[in-house]
Amino acid sequence: MIWMISMNIYLGNIAWSMTEDSVEALFAEFGTVSSVKIITDKCSGRSKGFGFVEMDYDAAAQAAIDALNDSEHDGRNLRVNQARPRETRD
């Protein structure tokens, strides 16, 4: 039996030209990608330069983090690490 333990990954400093499809293709080299979300500005619809990738398995996600963190894509050095839970505001 294989247990699915997903990991949410923070992806920062992404180029404006990167799309959710191109991010998914980049991470799919390391394993199954469950979802990709690039955060956009509500008014302009333009990327805010960061997003999140969810991968099905921790080992694949960690391999992607190790390989892609500080790597250059579309002229930018990506920041890739395990996402922290969102903090609640008062």
mmCIF file of N, CA, C and O in Angstrom:
data_model
loop_
_atom_site.group_PDB
_atom_site.id
_atom_site.type_symbol
_atom_site.label_atom_id
_atom_site.label_comp_id
_atom_site.label_asym_id
_atom_site.label_seq_id
_atom_site.Cartn_x
_atom_site.Cartn_y
_atom_site.Cartn_z
ATOM 1 N N MET A 1 0.836 -1.176 0.000
ATOM 2 C CA MET A 1 0.000 0.000 0.000
ATOM 3 C C MET A 1 0.887 1.248 0.000
ATOM 4 O O MET A 1 1.861 1.324 0.718
ATOM 5 N N ILE A 2 0.529 2.225 -0.827
ATOM 6 C CA ILE A 2 1.274 3.490 -0.908
ATOM 7 C C ILE A 2 0.419 4.587 -0.296
ATOM 8 O O ILE A 2 -0.731 4.774 -0.668
ATOM 9 N N TRP A 3 1.000 5.306 0.640
ATOM 10 C CA TRP A 3 0.305 6.419 1.275
ATOM 11 C C TRP A 3 0.614 7.691 0.526
ATOM 12 O O TRP A 3 1.759 7.970 0.209
ATOM 13 N N MET A 4 -0.416 8.465 0.251
ATOM 14 C CA MET A 4 -0.197 9.759 -0.395
ATOM 15 C C MET A 4 -0.074 10.824 0.683
ATOM 16 O O MET A 4 -0.994 11.011 1.462
ATOM 17 N N ILE A 5 1.059 11.434 0.735
ATOM 18 C CA ILE A 5 1.288 12.516 1.682
ATOM 19 C C ILE A 5 1.695 13.726 0.859
ATOM 20 O O ILE A 5 2.806 13.791 0.355
ATOM 21 N N SER A 6 0.789 14.648 0.686
ATOM 22 C CA SER A 6 1.081 15.785 -0.180
ATOM 23 C C SER A 6 1.845 16.874 0.560
ATOM 24 O O SER A 6 1.786 16.972 1.780
ATOM 25 N N MET A 7 2.555 17.673 -0.214
ATOM 26 C CA MET A 7 3.295 18.802 0.333
ATOM 27 C C MET A 7 2.949 20.041 -0.477
ATOM 28 O O MET A 7 2.908 19.995 -1.704
ATOM 29 N N ASN A 8 2.721 21.134 0.222
ATOM 30 C CA ASN A 8 2.479 22.417 -0.410
ATOM 31 C C ASN A 8 3.805 23.167 -0.464
ATOM 32 O O ASN A 8 4.499 23.287 0.544
ATOM 33 N N ILE A 9 4.149 23.657 -1.651
ATOM 34 C CA ILE A 9 5.443 24.298 -1.889
ATOM 35 C C ILE A 9 5.222 25.762 -2.252
ATOM 36 O O ILE A 9 4.369 26.081 -3.081
ATOM 37 N N TYR A 10 6.003 26.634 -1.630
ATOM 38 C CA TYR A 10 6.008 28.057 -1.973
ATOM 39 C C TYR A 10 6.988 28.261 -3.119
ATOM 40 O O TYR A 10 8.111 27.749 -3.100
ATOM 41 N N LEU A 11 6.578 29.025 -4.117
ATOM 42 C CA LEU A 11 7.413 29.339 -5.268
ATOM 43 C C LEU A 11 7.456 30.856 -5.409
ATOM 44 O O LEU A 11 6.432 31.490 -5.675
ATOM 45 N N GLY A 12 8.619 31.445 -5.193
ATOM 46 C CA GLY A 12 8.753 32.894 -5.250
ATOM 47 C C GLY A 12 9.729 33.353 -6.304
ATOM 48 O O GLY A 12 10.494 32.563 -6.859
ATOM 49 N N ASN A 13 9.686 34.646 -6.586
ATOM 50 C CA ASN A 13 10.557 35.307 -7.550
ATOM 51 C C ASN A 13 10.368 34.742 -8.959
ATOM 52 O O ASN A 13 11.315 34.625 -9.724
ATOM 53 N N ILE A 14 9.122 34.404 -9.294
ATOM 54 C CA ILE A 14 8.869 33.842 -10.617
ATOM 55 C C ILE A 14 8.729 34.965 -11.645
ATOM 56 O O ILE A 14 8.274 36.069 -11.333
ATOM 57 N N ALA A 15 9.150 34.663 -12.854
ATOM 58 C CA ALA A 15 9.093 35.637 -13.946
ATOM 59 C C ALA A 15 7.641 35.878 -14.344
ATOM 60 O O ALA A 15 6.795 34.991 -14.235
ATOM 61 N N TRP A 16 7.353 37.092 -14.825
ATOM 62 C CA TRP A 16 5.994 37.432 -15.246
ATOM 63 C C TRP A 16 5.534 36.524 -16.383
ATOM 64 O O TRP A 16 4.346 36.285 -16.552
ATOM 65 N N SER A 17 6.486 36.025 -17.164
ATOM 66 C CA SER A 17 6.150 35.199 -18.330
ATOM 67 C C SER A 17 5.753 33.769 -17.968
ATOM 68 O O SER A 17 5.186 33.062 -18.793
ATOM 69 N N MET A 18 6.034 33.342 -16.748
ATOM 70 C CA MET A 18 5.695 31.970 -16.357
ATOM 71 C C MET A 18 4.193 31.836 -16.135
ATOM 72 O O MET A 18 3.568 32.704 -15.525
ATOM 73 N N THR A 19 3.639 30.744 -16.625
ATOM 74 C CA THR A 19 2.218 30.450 -16.460
ATOM 75 C C THR A 19 2.065 29.261 -15.525
ATOM 76 O O THR A 19 3.050 28.566 -15.221
ATOM 77 N N GLU A 20 0.836 29.009 -15.102
ATOM 78 C CA GLU A 20 0.592 27.837 -14.261
ATOM 79 C C GLU A 20 0.965 26.563 -15.011
ATOM 80 O O GLU A 20 1.497 25.629 -14.421
ATOM 81 N N ASP A 21 0.739 26.528 -16.316
ATOM 82 C CA ASP A 21 1.107 25.354 -17.112
ATOM 83 C C ASP A 21 2.621 25.159 -17.164
ATOM 84 O O ASP A 21 3.114 24.035 -17.053
ATOM 85 N N SER A 22 3.378 26.255 -17.312
ATOM 86 C CA SER A 22 4.834 26.114 -17.374
ATOM 87 C C SER A 22 5.411 25.727 -16.008
ATOM 88 O O SER A 22 6.376 24.967 -15.937
ATOM 89 N N VAL A 23 4.805 26.217 -14.935
ATOM 90 C CA VAL A 23 5.242 25.835 -13.590
ATOM 91 C C VAL A 23 4.937 24.354 -13.359
ATOM 92 O O VAL A 23 5.773 23.602 -12.843
ATOM 93 N N GLU A 24 3.757 23.916 -13.770
ATOM 94 C CA GLU A 24 3.404 22.504 -13.609
ATOM 95 C C GLU A 24 4.385 21.617 -14.367
ATOM 96 O O GLU A 24 4.845 20.594 -13.847
ATOM 97 N N ALA A 25 4.731 21.987 -15.593
ATOM 98 C CA ALA A 25 5.676 21.198 -16.380
ATOM 99 C C ALA A 25 7.047 21.140 -15.706
ATOM 100 O O ALA A 25 7.702 20.087 -15.704
ATOM 101 N N LEU A 26 7.471 22.237 -15.106
ATOM 102 C CA LEU A 26 8.757 22.297 -14.419
ATOM 103 C C LEU A 26 8.784 21.332 -13.236
ATOM 104 O O LEU A 26 9.722 20.559 -13.061
ATOM 105 N N PHE A 27 7.728 21.341 -12.426
ATOM 106 C CA PHE A 27 7.673 20.494 -11.240
ATOM 107 C C PHE A 27 7.339 19.043 -11.566
ATOM 108 O O PHE A 27 7.718 18.133 -10.825
ATOM 109 N N ALA A 28 6.650 18.796 -12.669
ATOM 110 C CA ALA A 28 6.270 17.432 -13.054
ATOM 111 C C ALA A 28 7.484 16.563 -13.356
ATOM 112 O O ALA A 28 7.383 15.329 -13.324
ATOM 113 N N GLU A 29 8.622 17.181 -13.613
ATOM 114 C CA GLU A 29 9.854 16.417 -13.818
ATOM 115 C C GLU A 29 10.234 15.633 -12.566
ATOM 116 O O GLU A 29 10.996 14.667 -12.646
ATOM 117 N N PHE A 30 9.698 16.016 -11.407
ATOM 118 C CA PHE A 30 10.067 15.400 -10.132
ATOM 119 C C PHE A 30 8.976 14.502 -9.564
ATOM 120 O O PHE A 30 9.228 13.750 -8.633
ATOM 121 N N GLY A 31 7.767 14.598 -10.078
ATOM 122 C CA GLY A 31 6.667 13.770 -9.580
ATOM 123 C C GLY A 31 5.322 14.365 -9.946
ATOM 124 O O GLY A 31 5.241 15.355 -10.678
ATOM 125 N N THR A 32 4.286 13.763 -9.421
ATOM 126 C CA THR A 32 2.917 14.168 -9.739
ATOM 127 C C THR A 32 2.570 15.495 -9.064
ATOM 128 O O THR A 32 2.744 15.646 -7.856
ATOM 129 N N VAL A 33 2.087 16.435 -9.866
ATOM 130 C CA VAL A 33 1.669 17.748 -9.370
ATOM 131 C C VAL A 33 0.152 17.739 -9.213
ATOM 132 O O VAL A 33 -0.570 17.470 -10.168
ATOM 133 N N SER A 34 -0.331 18.030 -8.005
ATOM 134 C CA SER A 34 -1.772 18.067 -7.737
ATOM 135 C C SER A 34 -2.391 19.375 -8.188
ATOM 136 O O SER A 34 -3.484 19.394 -8.733
ATOM 137 N N SER A 35 -1.684 20.479 -7.911
ATOM 138 C CA SER A 35 -2.226 21.787 -8.267
ATOM 139 C C SER A 35 -1.117 22.827 -8.331
ATOM 140 O O SER A 35 -0.069 22.672 -7.711
ATOM 141 N N VAL A 36 -1.400 23.875 -9.098
ATOM 142 C CA VAL A 36 -0.501 25.029 -9.210
ATOM 143 C C VAL A 36 -1.370 26.275 -9.132
ATOM 144 O O VAL A 36 -2.415 26.353 -9.778
ATOM 145 N N LYS A 37 -0.959 27.241 -8.340
ATOM 146 C CA LYS A 37 -1.689 28.503 -8.244
ATOM 147 C C LYS A 37 -0.689 29.641 -8.213
ATOM 148 O O LYS A 37 0.082 29.777 -7.263
ATOM 149 N N ILE A 38 -0.680 30.457 -9.274
ATOM 150 C CA ILE A 38 0.112 31.683 -9.284
ATOM 151 C C ILE A 38 -0.797 32.791 -8.767
ATOM 152 O O ILE A 38 -1.912 32.969 -9.255
ATOM 153 N N ILE A 39 -0.339 33.510 -7.766
ATOM 154 C CA ILE A 39 -1.138 34.566 -7.146
ATOM 155 C C ILE A 39 -1.099 35.803 -8.043
ATOM 156 O O ILE A 39 -0.028 36.243 -8.465
ATOM 157 N N THR A 40 -2.279 36.338 -8.322
ATOM 158 C CA THR A 40 -2.388 37.497 -9.207
ATOM 159 C C THR A 40 -3.022 38.684 -8.489
ATOM 160 O O THR A 40 -3.765 38.514 -7.522
ATOM 161 N N ASP A 41 -2.726 39.867 -9.002
ATOM 162 C CA ASP A 41 -3.320 41.098 -8.499
ATOM 163 C C ASP A 41 -4.803 41.121 -8.892
ATOM 164 O O ASP A 41 -5.149 40.823 -10.036
ATOM 165 N N LYS A 42 -5.669 41.467 -7.947
ATOM 166 C CA LYS A 42 -7.111 41.459 -8.210
ATOM 167 C C LYS A 42 -7.526 42.468 -9.272
ATOM 168 O O LYS A 42 -8.431 42.218 -10.056
ATOM 169 N N CYS A 43 -6.869 43.604 -9.304
ATOM 170 C CA CYS A 43 -7.250 44.660 -10.256
ATOM 171 C C CYS A 43 -6.669 44.437 -11.651
ATOM 172 O O CYS A 43 -7.391 44.490 -12.638
ATOM 173 N N SER A 44 -5.361 44.193 -11.720
ATOM 174 C CA SER A 44 -4.709 44.092 -13.029
ATOM 175 C C SER A 44 -4.695 42.675 -13.592
ATOM 176 O O SER A 44 -4.531 42.493 -14.792
ATOM 177 N N GLY A 45 -4.819 41.676 -12.714
ATOM 178 C CA GLY A 45 -4.729 40.299 -13.158
ATOM 179 C C GLY A 45 -3.301 39.830 -13.394
ATOM 180 O O GLY A 45 -3.064 38.696 -13.762
ATOM 181 N N ARG A 46 -2.330 40.718 -13.154
ATOM 182 C CA ARG A 46 -0.916 40.403 -13.359
ATOM 183 C C ARG A 46 -0.371 39.586 -12.187
ATOM 184 O O ARG A 46 -0.771 39.782 -11.037
ATOM 185 N N SER A 47 0.541 38.702 -12.484
ATOM 186 C CA SER A 47 1.173 37.879 -11.459
ATOM 187 C C SER A 47 1.833 38.759 -10.401
ATOM 188 O O SER A 47 2.425 39.792 -10.724
ATOM 189 N N LYS A 48 1.749 38.342 -9.146
ATOM 190 C CA LYS A 48 2.445 39.044 -8.069
ATOM 191 C C LYS A 48 3.856 38.497 -7.878
ATOM 192 O O LYS A 48 4.575 38.930 -6.991
ATOM 193 N N GLY A 49 4.240 37.515 -8.706
ATOM 194 C CA GLY A 49 5.603 36.996 -8.652
ATOM 195 C C GLY A 49 5.804 35.836 -7.703
ATOM 196 O O GLY A 49 6.933 35.436 -7.440
ATOM 197 N N PHE A 50 4.702 35.273 -7.199
ATOM 198 C CA PHE A 50 4.826 34.090 -6.350
ATOM 199 C C PHE A 50 3.594 33.214 -6.510
ATOM 200 O O PHE A 50 2.582 33.627 -7.072
ATOM 201 N N GLY A 51 3.728 32.002 -6.022
ATOM 202 C CA GLY A 51 2.611 31.073 -6.111
ATOM 203 C C GLY A 51 2.864 29.839 -5.273
ATOM 204 O O GLY A 51 3.809 29.796 -4.473
ATOM 205 N N PHE A 52 2.026 28.837 -5.475
ATOM 206 C CA PHE A 52 2.095 27.606 -4.694
ATOM 207 C C PHE A 52 1.915 26.406 -5.607
ATOM 208 O O PHE A 52 1.137 26.445 -6.557
ATOM 209 N N VAL A 53 2.646 25.350 -5.299
ATOM 210 C CA VAL A 53 2.558 24.088 -6.024
ATOM 211 C C VAL A 53 2.292 23.011 -4.994
ATOM 212 O O VAL A 53 2.963 22.963 -3.954
ATOM 213 N N GLU A 54 1.330 22.152 -5.260
ATOM 214 C CA GLU A 54 1.082 21.015 -4.372
ATOM 215 C C GLU A 54 1.462 19.751 -5.119
ATOM 216 O O GLU A 54 1.033 19.529 -6.252
ATOM 217 N N MET A 55 2.310 18.946 -4.472
ATOM 218 C CA MET A 55 2.741 17.680 -5.058
ATOM 219 C C MET A 55 2.252 16.533 -4.176
ATOM 220 O O MET A 55 2.137 16.678 -2.962
ATOM 221 N N ASP A 56 1.975 15.394 -4.808
ATOM 222 C CA ASP A 56 1.377 14.266 -4.109
ATOM 223 C C ASP A 56 2.263 13.619 -3.057
ATOM 224 O O ASP A 56 1.764 13.111 -2.064
ATOM 225 N N TYR A 57 3.554 13.606 -3.276
ATOM 226 C CA TYR A 57 4.446 12.879 -2.364
ATOM 227 C C TYR A 57 5.542 13.783 -1.824
ATOM 228 O O TYR A 57 6.170 14.529 -2.573
ATOM 229 N N ASP A 58 5.799 13.665 -0.514
ATOM 230 C CA ASP A 58 6.829 14.469 0.137
ATOM 231 C C ASP A 58 8.202 14.283 -0.499
ATOM 232 O O ASP A 58 8.940 15.249 -0.674
ATOM 233 N N ALA A 59 8.560 13.049 -0.835
ATOM 234 C CA ALA A 59 9.894 12.785 -1.392
ATOM 235 C C ALA A 59 10.066 13.496 -2.731
ATOM 236 O O ALA A 59 11.119 14.093 -2.990
ATOM 237 N N ALA A 60 9.053 13.451 -3.579
ATOM 238 C CA ALA A 60 9.118 14.134 -4.876
ATOM 239 C C ALA A 60 9.163 15.643 -4.675
ATOM 240 O O ALA A 60 9.907 16.352 -5.357
ATOM 241 N N ALA A 61 8.368 16.127 -3.736
ATOM 242 C CA ALA A 61 8.343 17.563 -3.453
ATOM 243 C C ALA A 61 9.698 18.034 -2.939
ATOM 244 O O ALA A 61 10.198 19.084 -3.357
ATOM 245 N N GLN A 62 10.309 17.259 -2.049
ATOM 246 C CA GLN A 62 11.616 17.644 -1.507
ATOM 247 C C GLN A 62 12.680 17.617 -2.599
ATOM 248 O O GLN A 62 13.554 18.483 -2.643
ATOM 249 N N ALA A 63 12.594 16.656 -3.516
ATOM 250 C CA ALA A 63 13.532 16.600 -4.643
ATOM 251 C C ALA A 63 13.384 17.841 -5.520
ATOM 252 O O ALA A 63 14.378 18.417 -5.975
ATOM 253 N N ALA A 64 12.146 18.269 -5.751
ATOM 254 C CA ALA A 64 11.901 19.478 -6.545
ATOM 255 C C ALA A 64 12.451 20.709 -5.839
ATOM 256 O O ALA A 64 13.086 21.566 -6.469
ATOM 257 N N ILE A 65 12.226 20.807 -4.539
ATOM 258 C CA ILE A 65 12.738 21.938 -3.761
ATOM 259 C C ILE A 65 14.260 21.990 -3.855
ATOM 260 O O ILE A 65 14.849 23.037 -4.136
ATOM 261 N N ASP A 66 14.901 20.851 -3.634
ATOM 262 C CA ASP A 66 16.368 20.795 -3.650
ATOM 263 C C ASP A 66 16.928 21.175 -5.017
ATOM 264 O O ASP A 66 17.943 21.872 -5.111
ATOM 265 N N ALA A 67 16.277 20.726 -6.080
ATOM 266 C CA ALA A 67 16.786 20.975 -7.428
ATOM 267 C C ALA A 67 16.466 22.376 -7.945
ATOM 268 O O ALA A 67 17.266 22.965 -8.672
ATOM 269 N N LEU A 68 15.297 22.907 -7.577
ATOM 270 C CA LEU A 68 14.838 24.156 -8.189
ATOM 271 C C LEU A 68 15.131 25.419 -7.382
ATOM 272 O O LEU A 68 15.149 26.509 -7.940
ATOM 273 N N ASN A 69 15.348 25.284 -6.078
ATOM 274 C CA ASN A 69 15.616 26.479 -5.279
ATOM 275 C C ASN A 69 16.890 27.164 -5.767
ATOM 276 O O ASN A 69 17.923 26.530 -5.939
ATOM 277 N N ASP A 70 16.783 28.452 -6.020
ATOM 278 C CA ASP A 70 17.870 29.306 -6.490
ATOM 279 C C ASP A 70 18.329 28.953 -7.907
ATOM 280 O O ASP A 70 19.413 29.352 -8.326
ATOM 281 N N SER A 71 17.489 28.215 -8.658
ATOM 282 C CA SER A 71 17.813 27.936 -10.060
ATOM 283 C C SER A 71 17.212 29.032 -10.935
ATOM 284 O O SER A 71 16.204 29.637 -10.588
ATOM 285 N N GLU A 72 17.836 29.286 -12.071
ATOM 286 C CA GLU A 72 17.416 30.366 -12.969
ATOM 287 C C GLU A 72 16.402 29.844 -13.989
ATOM 288 O O GLU A 72 16.625 28.834 -14.638
ATOM 289 N N HIS A 73 15.260 30.545 -14.077
ATOM 290 C CA HIS A 73 14.227 30.241 -15.067
ATOM 291 C C HIS A 73 13.650 31.544 -15.574
ATOM 292 O O HIS A 73 13.215 32.387 -14.783
ATOM 293 N N ASP A 74 13.658 31.710 -16.877
ATOM 294 C CA ASP A 74 13.154 32.924 -17.518
ATOM 295 C C ASP A 74 13.795 34.182 -16.939
ATOM 296 O O ASP A 74 13.141 35.202 -16.733
ATOM 297 N N GLY A 75 15.093 34.101 -16.642
ATOM 298 C CA GLY A 75 15.843 35.266 -16.184
ATOM 299 C C GLY A 75 15.724 35.581 -14.703
ATOM 300 O O GLY A 75 16.248 36.597 -14.252
ATOM 301 N N ARG A 76 15.056 34.735 -13.935
ATOM 302 C CA ARG A 76 14.905 34.976 -12.488
ATOM 303 C C ARG A 76 15.393 33.762 -11.710
ATOM 304 O O ARG A 76 15.216 32.634 -12.148
ATOM 305 N N ASN A 77 15.984 33.974 -10.545
ATOM 306 C CA ASN A 77 16.368 32.880 -9.660
ATOM 307 C C ASN A 77 15.189 32.553 -8.753
ATOM 308 O O ASN A 77 14.779 33.385 -7.932
ATOM 309 N N LEU A 78 14.637 31.360 -8.930
ATOM 310 C CA LEU A 78 13.462 30.949 -8.166
ATOM 311 C C LEU A 78 13.781 30.762 -6.695
ATOM 312 O O LEU A 78 14.887 30.363 -6.328
ATOM 313 N N ARG A 79 12.817 31.038 -5.859
ATOM 314 C CA ARG A 79 12.877 30.725 -4.433
ATOM 315 C C ARG A 79 11.845 29.634 -4.210
ATOM 316 O O ARG A 79 10.650 29.841 -4.441
ATOM 317 N N VAL A 80 12.305 28.465 -3.795
ATOM 318 C CA VAL A 80 11.422 27.314 -3.659
ATOM 319 C C VAL A 80 11.642 26.704 -2.283
ATOM 320 O O VAL A 80 12.762 26.341 -1.930
ATOM 321 N N ASN A 81 10.578 26.602 -1.484
ATOM 322 C CA ASN A 81 10.665 25.940 -0.191
ATOM 323 C C ASN A 81 9.285 25.452 0.248
ATOM 324 O O ASN A 81 8.279 25.798 -0.375
ATOM 325 N N GLN A 82 9.269 24.674 1.295
ATOM 326 C CA GLN A 82 7.998 24.168 1.799
ATOM 327 C C GLN A 82 7.180 25.343 2.323
ATOM 328 O O GLN A 82 7.701 26.206 3.052
ATOM 329 N N ALA A 83 5.927 25.396 1.905
ATOM 330 C CA ALA A 83 5.057 26.500 2.335
ATOM 331 C C ALA A 83 4.730 26.355 3.818
ATOM 332 O O ALA A 83 4.541 25.246 4.316
ATOM 333 N N ARG A 84 4.689 27.472 4.495
ATOM 334 C CA ARG A 84 4.287 27.492 5.898
ATOM 335 C C ARG A 84 2.789 27.732 5.970
ATOM 336 O O ARG A 84 2.225 28.412 5.099
ATOM 337 N N PRO A 85 2.133 27.212 7.008
ATOM 338 C CA PRO A 85 0.691 27.476 7.144
ATOM 339 C C PRO A 85 0.423 28.974 7.250
ATOM 340 O O PRO A 85 1.237 29.713 7.824
ATOM 341 N N ARG A 86 -0.671 29.380 6.681
ATOM 342 C CA ARG A 86 -1.041 30.800 6.721
ATOM 343 C C ARG A 86 -1.343 31.215 8.164
ATOM 344 O O ARG A 86 -2.053 30.526 8.881
ATOM 345 N N GLU A 87 -0.776 32.355 8.561
ATOM 346 C CA GLU A 87 -1.009 32.860 9.915
ATOM 347 C C GLU A 87 -2.345 33.580 9.973
ATOM 348 O O GLU A 87 -2.705 34.298 9.051
ATOM 349 N N THR A 88 -3.055 33.398 11.058
ATOM 350 C CA THR A 88 -4.326 34.088 11.228
ATOM 351 C C THR A 88 -4.075 35.497 11.734
ATOM 352 O O THR A 88 -3.141 35.739 12.501
ATOM 353 N N ARG A 89 -4.898 36.419 11.271
ATOM 354 C CA ARG A 89 -4.768 37.819 11.697
ATOM 355 C C ARG A 89 -5.872 38.140 12.690
ATOM 356 O O ARG A 89 -6.973 37.631 12.596
ATOM 357 N N ASP A 90 -5.567 39.044 13.606
ATOM 358 C CA ASP A 90 -6.573 39.470 14.593
ATOM 359 C C ASP A 90 -7.550 40.438 13.980
ATOM 360 O O ASP A 90 -7.317 41.173 13.109
#
